[in-house]
mmCIF file of C-alpha atoms and ligand atoms in Angstrom:
data_model
loop_
_atom_site.group_PDB
_atom_site.id
_atom_site.type_symbol
_atom_site.label_atom_id
_atom_site.label_comp_id
_atom_site.label_asym_id
_atom_site.label_seq_id
_atom_site.Cartn_x
_atom_site.Cartn_y
_atom_site.Cartn_z
ATOM 1 C CA MET A 48 0.000 0.000 0.000
ATOM 2 C CA SER A 49 1.403 3.436 -0.926
ATOM 3 C CA ALA A 50 1.312 5.697 2.130
ATOM 4 C CA PHE A 51 1.651 8.844 0.042
ATOM 5 C CA GLY A 52 -1.328 8.061 -2.212
ATOM 6 C CA LEU A 53 -3.487 6.939 0.707
ATOM 7 C CA LEU A 54 -2.764 10.030 2.829
ATOM 8 C CA THR A 55 -3.366 12.405 -0.085
ATOM 9 C CA THR A 56 -6.745 10.793 -0.864
ATOM 10 C CA LEU A 57 -7.777 10.697 2.804
ATOM 11 C CA ASP A 58 -6.806 14.335 3.361
ATOM 12 C CA ALA A 59 -8.903 15.368 0.350
ATOM 13 C CA ASP A 60 -11.860 13.299 1.623
ATOM 14 C CA LEU A 61 -11.668 14.690 5.158
ATOM 15 C CA GLU A 62 -10.874 18.290 4.207
ATOM 16 C CA PRO A 63 -14.390 19.744 4.840
ATOM 17 C CA SER A 64 -14.379 18.371 8.411
ATOM 18 C CA GLY A 65 -10.995 19.852 9.381
ATOM 19 C CA ILE A 66 -9.824 16.374 10.433
ATOM 20 C CA ARG A 67 -6.291 15.731 9.135
ATOM 21 C CA THR A 68 -4.163 12.639 8.694
ATOM 22 C CA ARG A 69 -1.615 12.576 11.520
ATOM 23 C CA GLY A 70 0.920 10.033 10.311
ATOM 24 C CA VAL A 71 1.110 6.282 9.815
ATOM 25 C CA VAL A 72 2.148 3.467 12.143
ATOM 26 C CA THR A 73 3.316 0.175 10.646
ATOM 27 C CA PHE A 74 3.120 -2.793 13.003
ATOM 28 C CA ALA A 75 5.279 -5.903 12.989
ATOM 29 C CA GLU A 76 3.229 -9.123 12.725
ATOM 30 C CA GLY A 77 1.156 -9.460 15.914
ATOM 31 C CA GLU A 78 2.393 -6.192 17.437
ATOM 32 C CA GLY A 79 -0.682 -4.075 16.775
ATOM 33 C CA PRO A 80 -4.273 -4.462 17.949
ATOM 34 C CA ALA A 81 -6.641 -6.991 16.381
ATOM 35 C CA LEU A 82 -9.184 -6.351 13.644
ATOM 36 C CA PRO A 83 -12.805 -7.470 14.291
ATOM 37 C CA ASP A 84 -12.079 -10.771 12.470
ATOM 38 C CA GLY A 85 -9.121 -11.461 14.789
ATOM 39 C CA ARG A 86 -6.379 -10.804 12.240
ATOM 40 C CA PRO A 87 -3.702 -8.341 13.405
ATOM 41 C CA VAL A 88 -3.596 -4.731 12.172
ATOM 42 C CA GLY A 89 -0.725 -4.199 9.710
ATOM 43 C CA SER A 90 -0.858 -0.416 9.518
ATOM 44 C CA MET A 91 -2.792 2.446 10.982
ATOM 45 C CA VAL A 92 -3.425 6.033 9.836
ATOM 46 C CA LEU A 93 -3.983 8.430 12.726
ATOM 47 C CA LEU A 94 -6.569 11.190 12.295
ATOM 48 C CA GLY A 95 -6.901 14.342 14.350
ATOM 49 C CA ASN A 96 -7.181 18.093 14.640
ATOM 50 C CA VAL A 97 -4.391 20.628 14.355
ATOM 51 C CA GLY A 98 -5.168 23.882 16.117
ATOM 52 C CA GLY A 99 -8.837 24.790 15.729
ATOM 53 C CA SER A 100 -9.127 22.952 12.371
ATOM 54 C CA ILE A 101 -12.252 20.964 13.307
ATOM 55 C CA TRP A 102 -14.074 23.709 15.172
ATOM 56 C CA PRO A 103 -16.067 25.294 12.280
ATOM 57 C CA ALA A 104 -17.459 21.958 11.026
ATOM 58 C CA PHE A 105 -17.998 20.493 14.498
ATOM 59 C CA SER A 106 -19.715 23.551 15.976
ATOM 60 C CA ALA A 107 -22.063 23.840 12.965
ATOM 61 C CA TRP A 108 -22.998 20.115 13.290
ATOM 62 C CA ARG A 109 -23.461 20.399 17.058
ATOM 63 C CA LYS A 110 -26.319 22.919 16.742
ATOM 64 C CA SER A 111 -28.692 20.111 15.757
ATOM 65 C CA TYR A 112 -27.259 17.385 18.060
ATOM 66 C CA ARG A 113 -28.947 16.685 21.417
ATOM 67 C CA GLY A 114 -27.147 13.512 22.592
ATOM 68 C CA ALA A 115 -24.153 12.828 24.863
ATOM 69 C CA ASP A 116 -20.437 13.187 23.991
ATOM 70 C CA PRO A 117 -20.931 15.405 20.930
ATOM 71 C CA LEU A 118 -17.282 15.496 19.797
ATOM 72 C CA ASP A 119 -17.020 11.698 19.834
ATOM 73 C CA ALA A 120 -20.382 11.364 18.050
ATOM 74 C CA TRP A 121 -19.366 13.895 15.397
ATOM 75 C CA SER A 122 -15.982 12.205 14.886
ATOM 76 C CA LYS A 123 -17.711 8.864 14.297
ATOM 77 C CA SER A 124 -20.216 10.446 11.912
ATOM 78 C CA ILE A 125 -17.277 11.646 9.786
ATOM 79 C CA ILE A 126 -14.785 8.791 10.167
ATOM 80 C CA ASP A 127 -17.066 5.697 10.035
ATOM 81 C CA PRO A 128 -18.156 6.360 6.416
ATOM 82 C CA VAL A 129 -14.542 7.049 5.395
ATOM 83 C CA ALA A 130 -13.464 3.758 7.003
ATOM 84 C CA ALA A 131 -16.202 1.921 5.077
ATOM 85 C CA ARG A 132 -15.122 3.533 1.777
ATOM 86 C CA PHE A 133 -11.474 2.560 2.314
ATOM 87 C CA GLY A 134 -12.127 -0.948 3.702
ATOM 88 C CA ALA A 135 -10.581 0.054 7.037
ATOM 89 C CA THR A 136 -11.555 -0.513 10.688
ATOM 90 C CA ALA A 137 -11.983 2.657 12.748
ATOM 91 C CA PHE A 138 -10.594 2.977 16.277
ATOM 92 C CA TYR A 139 -11.554 5.883 18.554
ATOM 93 C CA PRO A 140 -9.608 7.431 21.450
ATOM 94 C CA SER A 141 -12.555 7.577 23.875
ATOM 95 C CA ASP A 142 -13.789 4.031 23.253
ATOM 96 C CA GLN A 143 -13.075 1.463 25.976
ATOM 97 C CA PRO A 144 -10.763 -0.337 26.343
ATOM 98 C CA TYR A 145 -8.599 2.715 25.671
ATOM 99 C CA MET A 146 -6.232 2.201 22.771
ATOM 100 C CA PRO A 147 -2.681 3.616 23.145
ATOM 101 C CA PHE A 148 -3.219 6.610 20.862
ATOM 102 C CA GLN A 149 -0.348 8.583 22.339
ATOM 103 C CA GLN A 150 2.093 5.710 21.888
ATOM 104 C CA TRP A 151 0.929 5.397 18.274
ATOM 105 C CA ALA A 152 1.325 9.159 17.778
ATOM 106 C CA MET A 153 4.865 9.034 19.148
ATOM 107 C CA ARG A 154 5.690 6.443 16.494
ATOM 108 C CA ALA A 155 3.737 8.128 13.697
ATOM 109 C CA GLU A 156 5.144 11.641 14.069
ATOM 110 C CA GLY A 157 8.035 11.222 16.515
ATOM 111 C CA LEU A 158 6.234 13.280 19.185
ATOM 112 C CA ARG A 159 7.108 13.333 22.893
ATOM 113 C CA ALA A 160 5.069 13.923 26.063
ATOM 114 C CA SER A 161 5.050 17.356 27.697
ATOM 115 C CA PRO A 162 4.844 17.792 31.484
ATOM 116 C CA LEU A 163 1.060 18.148 31.043
ATOM 117 C CA GLY A 164 0.753 14.617 29.670
ATOM 118 C CA ILE A 165 -0.286 16.017 26.283
ATOM 119 C CA LEU A 166 2.150 15.283 23.415
ATOM 120 C CA VAL A 167 3.947 18.412 22.245
ATOM 121 C CA HIS A 168 4.246 18.958 18.479
ATOM 122 C CA PRO A 169 7.125 21.058 17.065
ATOM 123 C CA ASP A 170 4.692 23.240 15.062
ATOM 124 C CA TYR A 171 1.335 22.938 16.845
ATOM 125 C CA GLY A 172 2.685 22.786 20.397
ATOM 126 C CA LEU A 173 -0.043 21.490 22.746
ATOM 127 C CA TRP A 174 -2.819 22.481 20.314
ATOM 128 C CA HIS A 175 -3.632 19.220 18.567
ATOM 129 C CA GLY A 176 -5.470 15.996 19.344
ATOM 130 C CA TYR A 177 -6.674 12.700 17.926
ATOM 131 C CA ARG A 178 -10.174 11.967 16.614
ATOM 132 C CA GLY A 179 -9.695 8.408 15.419
ATOM 133 C CA ALA A 180 -7.528 5.972 13.476
ATOM 134 C CA LEU A 181 -8.050 3.868 10.364
ATOM 135 C CA ALA A 182 -6.624 0.363 10.674
ATOM 136 C CA PHE A 183 -5.681 -1.813 7.713
ATOM 137 C CA ARG A 184 -4.673 -5.455 7.509
ATOM 138 C CA GLU A 185 -1.895 -4.639 5.053
ATOM 139 C CA GLY A 186 1.386 -3.047 5.981
ATOM 140 C CA CYS A 187 2.337 0.278 4.470
ATOM 141 C CA ASP A 188 5.409 1.697 2.795
ATOM 142 C CA ALA A 189 5.567 4.657 5.219
ATOM 143 C CA PRO A 190 9.219 5.586 5.736
ATOM 144 C CA ALA A 191 10.725 5.038 9.188
ATOM 145 C CA PHE A 192 10.341 8.234 11.218
ATOM 146 C CA THR A 193 13.313 9.946 12.803
ATOM 147 C CA PRO A 194 12.040 11.559 16.027
ATOM 148 C CA ALA A 195 12.591 15.303 16.237
ATOM 149 C CA VAL A 196 14.044 16.881 19.389
ATOM 150 C CA SER A 197 11.111 17.622 21.690
ATOM 151 C CA PRO A 198 10.474 21.375 22.119
ATOM 152 C CA CYS A 199 10.363 20.682 25.888
ATOM 153 C CA GLU A 200 14.054 19.727 25.836
ATOM 154 C CA THR A 201 15.088 23.170 24.620
ATOM 155 C CA CYS A 202 12.490 25.082 26.670
ATOM 156 C CA LEU A 203 14.617 26.228 29.581
ATOM 157 C CA GLU A 204 12.040 28.204 31.576
ATOM 158 C CA LYS A 205 9.223 25.658 31.277
ATOM 159 C CA PRO A 206 6.432 28.153 32.057
ATOM 160 C CA CYS A 207 3.824 25.337 32.011
ATOM 161 C CA LEU A 208 5.256 24.043 35.308
ATOM 162 C CA SER A 209 4.808 27.271 37.282
ATOM 163 C CA ALA A 210 1.591 28.569 35.685
ATOM 164 C CA CYS A 211 -0.973 26.218 37.237
ATOM 165 C CA PRO A 212 -2.647 27.856 40.274
ATOM 166 C CA ALA A 213 -3.409 24.397 41.717
ATOM 167 C CA GLN A 214 0.164 23.050 41.317
ATOM 168 C CA ALA A 215 -1.353 20.176 39.326
ATOM 169 C CA ILE A 216 1.512 20.054 36.789
ATOM 170 C CA SER A 217 4.989 18.857 37.723
ATOM 171 C CA LEU A 218 7.775 16.872 36.126
ATOM 172 C CA ALA A 219 6.168 13.859 37.848
ATOM 173 C CA GLY A 220 3.048 14.346 35.676
ATOM 174 C CA PHE A 221 -0.470 15.742 35.797
ATOM 175 C CA ALA A 222 -2.451 15.408 39.065
ATOM 176 C CA VAL A 223 -6.113 15.375 38.154
ATOM 177 C CA ASP A 224 -7.590 15.806 41.694
ATOM 178 C CA PRO A 225 -6.094 19.247 42.503
ATOM 179 C CA CYS A 226 -6.960 20.357 38.971
ATOM 180 C CA ARG A 227 -10.610 19.301 39.315
ATOM 181 C CA SER A 228 -10.877 20.941 42.795
ATOM 182 C CA HIS A 229 -9.584 24.191 41.358
ATOM 183 C CA LEU A 230 -11.971 24.024 38.402
ATOM 184 C CA ALA A 231 -14.877 23.609 40.852
ATOM 185 C CA SER A 232 -13.839 26.695 42.877
ATOM 186 C CA GLU A 233 -14.958 30.272 42.274
ATOM 187 C CA ALA A 234 -11.403 31.196 41.146
ATOM 188 C CA GLY A 235 -11.293 28.249 38.749
ATOM 189 C CA ARG A 236 -14.624 29.158 37.189
ATOM 190 C CA TRP A 237 -13.320 32.615 36.279
ATOM 191 C CA SER A 238 -9.877 31.505 35.127
ATOM 192 C CA CYS A 239 -9.321 28.023 33.653
ATOM 193 C CA MET A 240 -12.997 27.234 32.993
ATOM 194 C CA ALA A 241 -13.510 30.545 31.207
ATOM 195 C CA SER A 242 -10.274 30.813 29.193
ATOM 196 C CA GLY A 243 -8.756 27.332 29.157
ATOM 197 C CA CYS A 244 -6.012 25.580 31.129
ATOM 198 C CA ILE A 245 -3.545 28.306 32.208
ATOM 199 C CA ALA A 246 -0.608 25.878 32.056
ATOM 200 C CA ARG A 247 -1.455 24.851 28.483
ATOM 201 C CA ASN A 248 -1.911 28.493 27.503
ATOM 202 C CA ALA A 249 1.519 29.328 29.002
ATOM 203 C CA CYS A 250 3.404 27.140 26.504
ATOM 204 C CA PRO A 251 5.056 29.350 23.853
ATOM 205 C CA VAL A 252 5.263 26.582 21.223
ATOM 206 C CA GLY A 253 2.642 26.793 18.467
ATOM 207 C CA ALA A 254 0.853 29.659 20.235
ATOM 208 C CA GLY A 255 -0.618 30.747 16.893
ATOM 209 C CA HIS A 256 -2.536 27.432 16.799
ATOM 210 C CA ARG A 257 -4.236 27.976 20.169
ATOM 211 C CA TYR A 258 -7.866 26.799 20.095
ATOM 212 C CA PRO A 259 -10.533 29.482 19.655
ATOM 213 C CA PRO A 260 -12.199 30.585 22.938
ATOM 214 C CA GLU A 261 -15.371 28.502 22.376
ATOM 215 C CA GLN A 262 -13.289 25.362 21.774
ATOM 216 C CA LEU A 263 -11.201 26.018 24.895
ATOM 217 C CA ALA A 264 -14.377 26.351 26.977
ATOM 218 C CA PHE A 265 -15.824 23.174 25.408
ATOM 219 C CA HIS A 266 -12.751 21.088 26.362
ATOM 220 C CA MET A 267 -12.699 22.508 29.893
ATOM 221 C CA ASP A 268 -16.358 21.520 30.351
ATOM 222 C CA ALA A 269 -15.456 18.010 29.188
ATOM 223 C CA LEU A 270 -12.551 17.785 31.670
ATOM 224 C CA PHE A 271 -14.721 18.970 34.556
ATOM 225 C CA SER A 272 -17.749 16.740 33.874
HETATM 226 C C1 B12 B 427 -8.064 8.872 30.434
HETATM 227 C C2 B12 B 427 -7.625 10.104 29.694
HETATM 228 C C3 B12 B 427 -7.471 11.275 30.434
HETATM 229 C C4 B12 B 427 -7.549 11.315 31.944
HETATM 230 C C5 B12 B 427 -6.121 10.968 32.455
HETATM 231 C C6 B12 B 427 -6.163 10.009 33.601
HETATM 232 C C7 B12 B 427 -4.803 9.337 33.757
HETATM 233 N N1 B12 B 427 -4.068 9.724 34.764
HETATM 234 O O1 B12 B 427 -4.417 8.520 32.916
HETATM 235 C C8 B12 B 427 -7.960 12.802 32.223
HETATM 236 C C9 B12 B 427 -9.465 12.920 32.283
HETATM 237 C C10 B12 B 427 -7.368 13.435 33.452
HETATM 238 C C11 B12 B 427 -7.465 13.449 30.931
HETATM 239 C C12 B12 B 427 -7.311 14.794 30.815
HETATM 240 C C13 B12 B 427 -6.928 15.419 29.654
HETATM 241 N N2 B12 B 427 -6.694 14.825 28.453
HETATM 242 CO CO1 B12 B 427 -6.792 13.007 28.162
HETATM 243 N N3 B12 B 427 -7.082 11.149 27.622
HETATM 244 C C14 B12 B 427 -7.401 10.094 28.277
HETATM 245 C C15 B12 B 427 -7.591 8.918 27.284
HETATM 246 C C16 B12 B 427 -9.081 8.819 26.931
HETATM 247 C C17 B12 B 427 -7.099 7.563 27.708
HETATM 248 C C18 B12 B 427 -5.631 7.529 28.238
HETATM 249 C C19 B12 B 427 -5.217 6.089 28.350
HETATM 250 O O2 B12 B 427 -5.387 5.488 29.410
HETATM 251 N N4 B12 B 427 -4.747 5.487 27.252
HETATM 252 C C20 B12 B 427 -4.424 4.085 27.202
HETATM 253 C C21 B12 B 427 -2.919 3.904 27.235
HETATM 254 C C22 B12 B 427 -2.588 2.402 27.123
HETATM 255 O O3 B12 B 427 -2.437 4.581 26.060
HETATM 256 P P1 B12 B 427 -0.993 5.279 26.007
HETATM 257 O O4 B12 B 427 -0.856 5.952 24.673
HETATM 258 O O5 B12 B 427 0.051 4.349 26.422
HETATM 259 O O6 B12 B 427 -1.256 6.295 27.180
HETATM 260 C C23 B12 B 427 -0.451 7.325 27.509
HETATM 261 C C24 B12 B 427 -1.320 8.294 28.280
HETATM 262 O O7 B12 B 427 -2.117 7.589 29.220
HETATM 263 C C25 B12 B 427 -0.298 9.169 28.905
HETATM 264 N N5 B12 B 427 -0.785 9.760 30.147
HETATM 265 C C26 B12 B 427 -0.602 9.295 31.391
HETATM 266 N N6 B12 B 427 -1.178 10.133 32.259
HETATM 267 C C27 B12 B 427 -1.728 11.150 31.565
HETATM 268 C C28 B12 B 427 -2.416 12.259 31.995
HETATM 269 C C29 B12 B 427 -2.918 13.180 31.021
HETATM 270 C C30 B12 B 427 -3.656 14.386 31.476
HETATM 271 C C31 B12 B 427 -2.708 12.941 29.626
HETATM 272 C C32 B12 B 427 -3.238 13.900 28.603
HETATM 273 C C33 B12 B 427 -1.974 11.801 29.234
HETATM 274 C C34 B12 B 427 -1.492 10.924 30.212
HETATM 275 O O8 B12 B 427 0.866 8.354 29.106
HETATM 276 C C35 B12 B 427 0.660 7.075 28.503
HETATM 277 C C36 B12 B 427 1.951 6.590 27.946
HETATM 278 O O9 B12 B 427 2.318 7.186 26.736
HETATM 279 C C37 B12 B 427 -6.734 9.433 26.072
HETATM 280 C C38 B12 B 427 -7.122 8.830 24.718
HETATM 281 C C39 B12 B 427 -6.351 7.516 24.487
HETATM 282 N N7 B12 B 427 -7.035 6.515 24.013
HETATM 283 O O10 B12 B 427 -5.164 7.406 24.754
HETATM 284 C C40 B12 B 427 -6.944 10.942 26.187
HETATM 285 C C41 B12 B 427 -5.835 11.873 25.709
HETATM 286 C C42 B12 B 427 -4.499 11.359 26.176
HETATM 287 N N8 B12 B 427 -6.159 13.117 26.417
HETATM 288 C C43 B12 B 427 -5.930 14.187 25.731
HETATM 289 C C44 B12 B 427 -6.154 15.519 26.176
HETATM 290 C C45 B12 B 427 -5.964 16.620 25.144
HETATM 291 C C46 B12 B 427 -6.511 15.782 27.496
HETATM 292 C C47 B12 B 427 -6.832 17.175 28.087
HETATM 293 C C48 B12 B 427 -5.924 18.303 27.668
HETATM 294 C C49 B12 B 427 -8.294 17.442 27.657
HETATM 295 C C50 B12 B 427 -9.018 18.654 28.221
HETATM 296 N N9 B12 B 427 -10.297 18.463 28.374
HETATM 297 O O11 B12 B 427 -8.498 19.698 28.429
HETATM 298 C C51 B12 B 427 -6.762 16.903 29.584
HETATM 299 C C52 B12 B 427 -5.413 17.298 30.198
HETATM 300 C C53 B12 B 427 -5.585 18.391 31.186
HETATM 301 C C54 B12 B 427 -4.304 19.145 31.438
HETATM 302 N N10 B12 B 427 -4.383 20.112 32.271
HETATM 303 O O12 B12 B 427 -3.283 18.911 30.858
HETATM 304 C C55 B12 B 427 -5.446 13.851 24.333
HETATM 305 C C56 B12 B 427 -3.953 14.135 24.185
HETATM 306 C C57 B12 B 427 -3.635 14.686 22.800
HETATM 307 C C58 B12 B 427 -2.169 14.968 22.670
HETATM 308 N N11 B12 B 427 -1.857 16.015 21.936
HETATM 309 O O13 B12 B 427 -1.352 14.268 23.193
HETATM 310 C C59 B12 B 427 -5.863 12.334 24.194
HETATM 311 C C60 B12 B 427 -4.942 11.482 23.321
HETATM 312 C C61 B12 B 427 -7.315 12.331 23.639
HETATM 313 C C62 B12 B 427 -7.476 12.795 22.210
HETATM 314 N N12 B12 B 427 -8.674 12.584 21.711
HETATM 315 O O14 B12 B 427 -6.622 13.335 21.560
HETATM 316 N N13 B12 B 427 -7.270 12.524 29.937
HETATM 317 S S1 SF4 B 428 6.151 25.322 28.239
HETATM 318 FE FE1 SF4 B 428 8.077 24.353 27.590
HETATM 319 S S2 SF4 B 428 8.223 22.458 28.867
HETATM 320 FE FE2 SF4 B 428 6.086 23.186 28.966
HETATM 321 S S3 SF4 B 428 5.034 22.060 27.344
HETATM 322 FE FE3 SF4 B 428 5.698 24.011 26.443
HETATM 323 S S4 SF4 B 428 7.701 23.548 25.523
HETATM 324 FE FE4 SF4 B 428 7.247 21.885 26.936
HETATM 325 S S1 SF4 B 429 -6.933 23.475 34.081
HETATM 326 FE FE1 SF4 B 429 -6.172 25.002 35.572
HETATM 327 S S2 SF4 B 429 -5.979 23.824 37.483
HETATM 328 FE FE2 SF4 B 429 -6.102 22.335 35.823
HETATM 329 S S3 SF4 B 429 -3.976 21.904 35.208
HETATM 330 FE FE3 SF4 B 429 -4.698 23.572 33.893
HETATM 331 S S4 SF4 B 429 -4.043 25.435 34.978
HETATM 332 FE FE4 SF4 B 429 -3.980 23.761 36.465
#
């Protein structure tokens, strides 16, 4: 399977949604997850948003949606038909059991984790995420990826570590309980809940790709609920 041809066609197909291809993972025999028929996945194309790329299409669709988990439902409404057209099996990041999307993304684009737990991208910083993956039985001719130096390694001041008012971010990782307590407080409602995670906003990498205010508020609601 030609990775270049596949990614070009998929990107054209997905363009109106703002979902982008986010690299390819090729698995050794038996290394990847299983397809519904039990055979192992040979290759996987990751799909996601870069900056606010999905927000116009998603927010327009959401106006007529009344169910739970709108972003997951919208992602499936876009990706399931694409999977059917390409003879692929779709995997989703919020479906249980959780699939190792971040490990796949590290292999697909050579990304590394930031202190927040989110993977940091050299161009998009912390402003990107994953909406699904298309799994194929066949392998793929995607070239081996040489990991780039993580922006965190050259970021000497690390403002993300000192910015959180709840001290929820440290080099040991992200502590969800102090974060959630802060979000429930009066101060948290006027700061992080209103304008997004202060620690994420403090990162200088890819600042031009920061999510629009409505998207920031949407993700904070999801984290709090
Ligand atoms: C459970 C979960 C959470 C839990 C974390 C609980 C915990 N301590 O593990 C909570 C609810 C706290 C959380 C929060 C957030 N999450 Co989250 N989360 C997930 C989810 C659904 C499953 C993680 C998992 O268990 N994977 C299974 C293991 C086997 O996969 P893995 O690749 O090996 O897992 C890695 C992660 O677990 C990571 N990790 C460990 N601890 C934490 C903690 C956090 C906060 C994160 C982000 C990652 C992380 O290290 C593992 C090794 O590489 C993933 C989607 C997915 N399927 O991976 C999203 C995911 C990791 N989350 C994501 C995001 C963006 C967030 C938030 C920023 C969302 C928000 N609403 O603001 C916040 C972070 C808040 C902050 N201030 O930084 C993105 C990360 C994208 C990226 N660029 O890397 C993912 C991939 C979802 C997506 N659709 O893109 N998350
Ligand atoms: S502020 Fe620096 S250390 Fe923190 S996520 Fe951004 S680049 Fe990495
Ligand atoms: S949302 Fe607020 S409290 Fe939670 S980690 Fe980000 S800055 Fe800290």
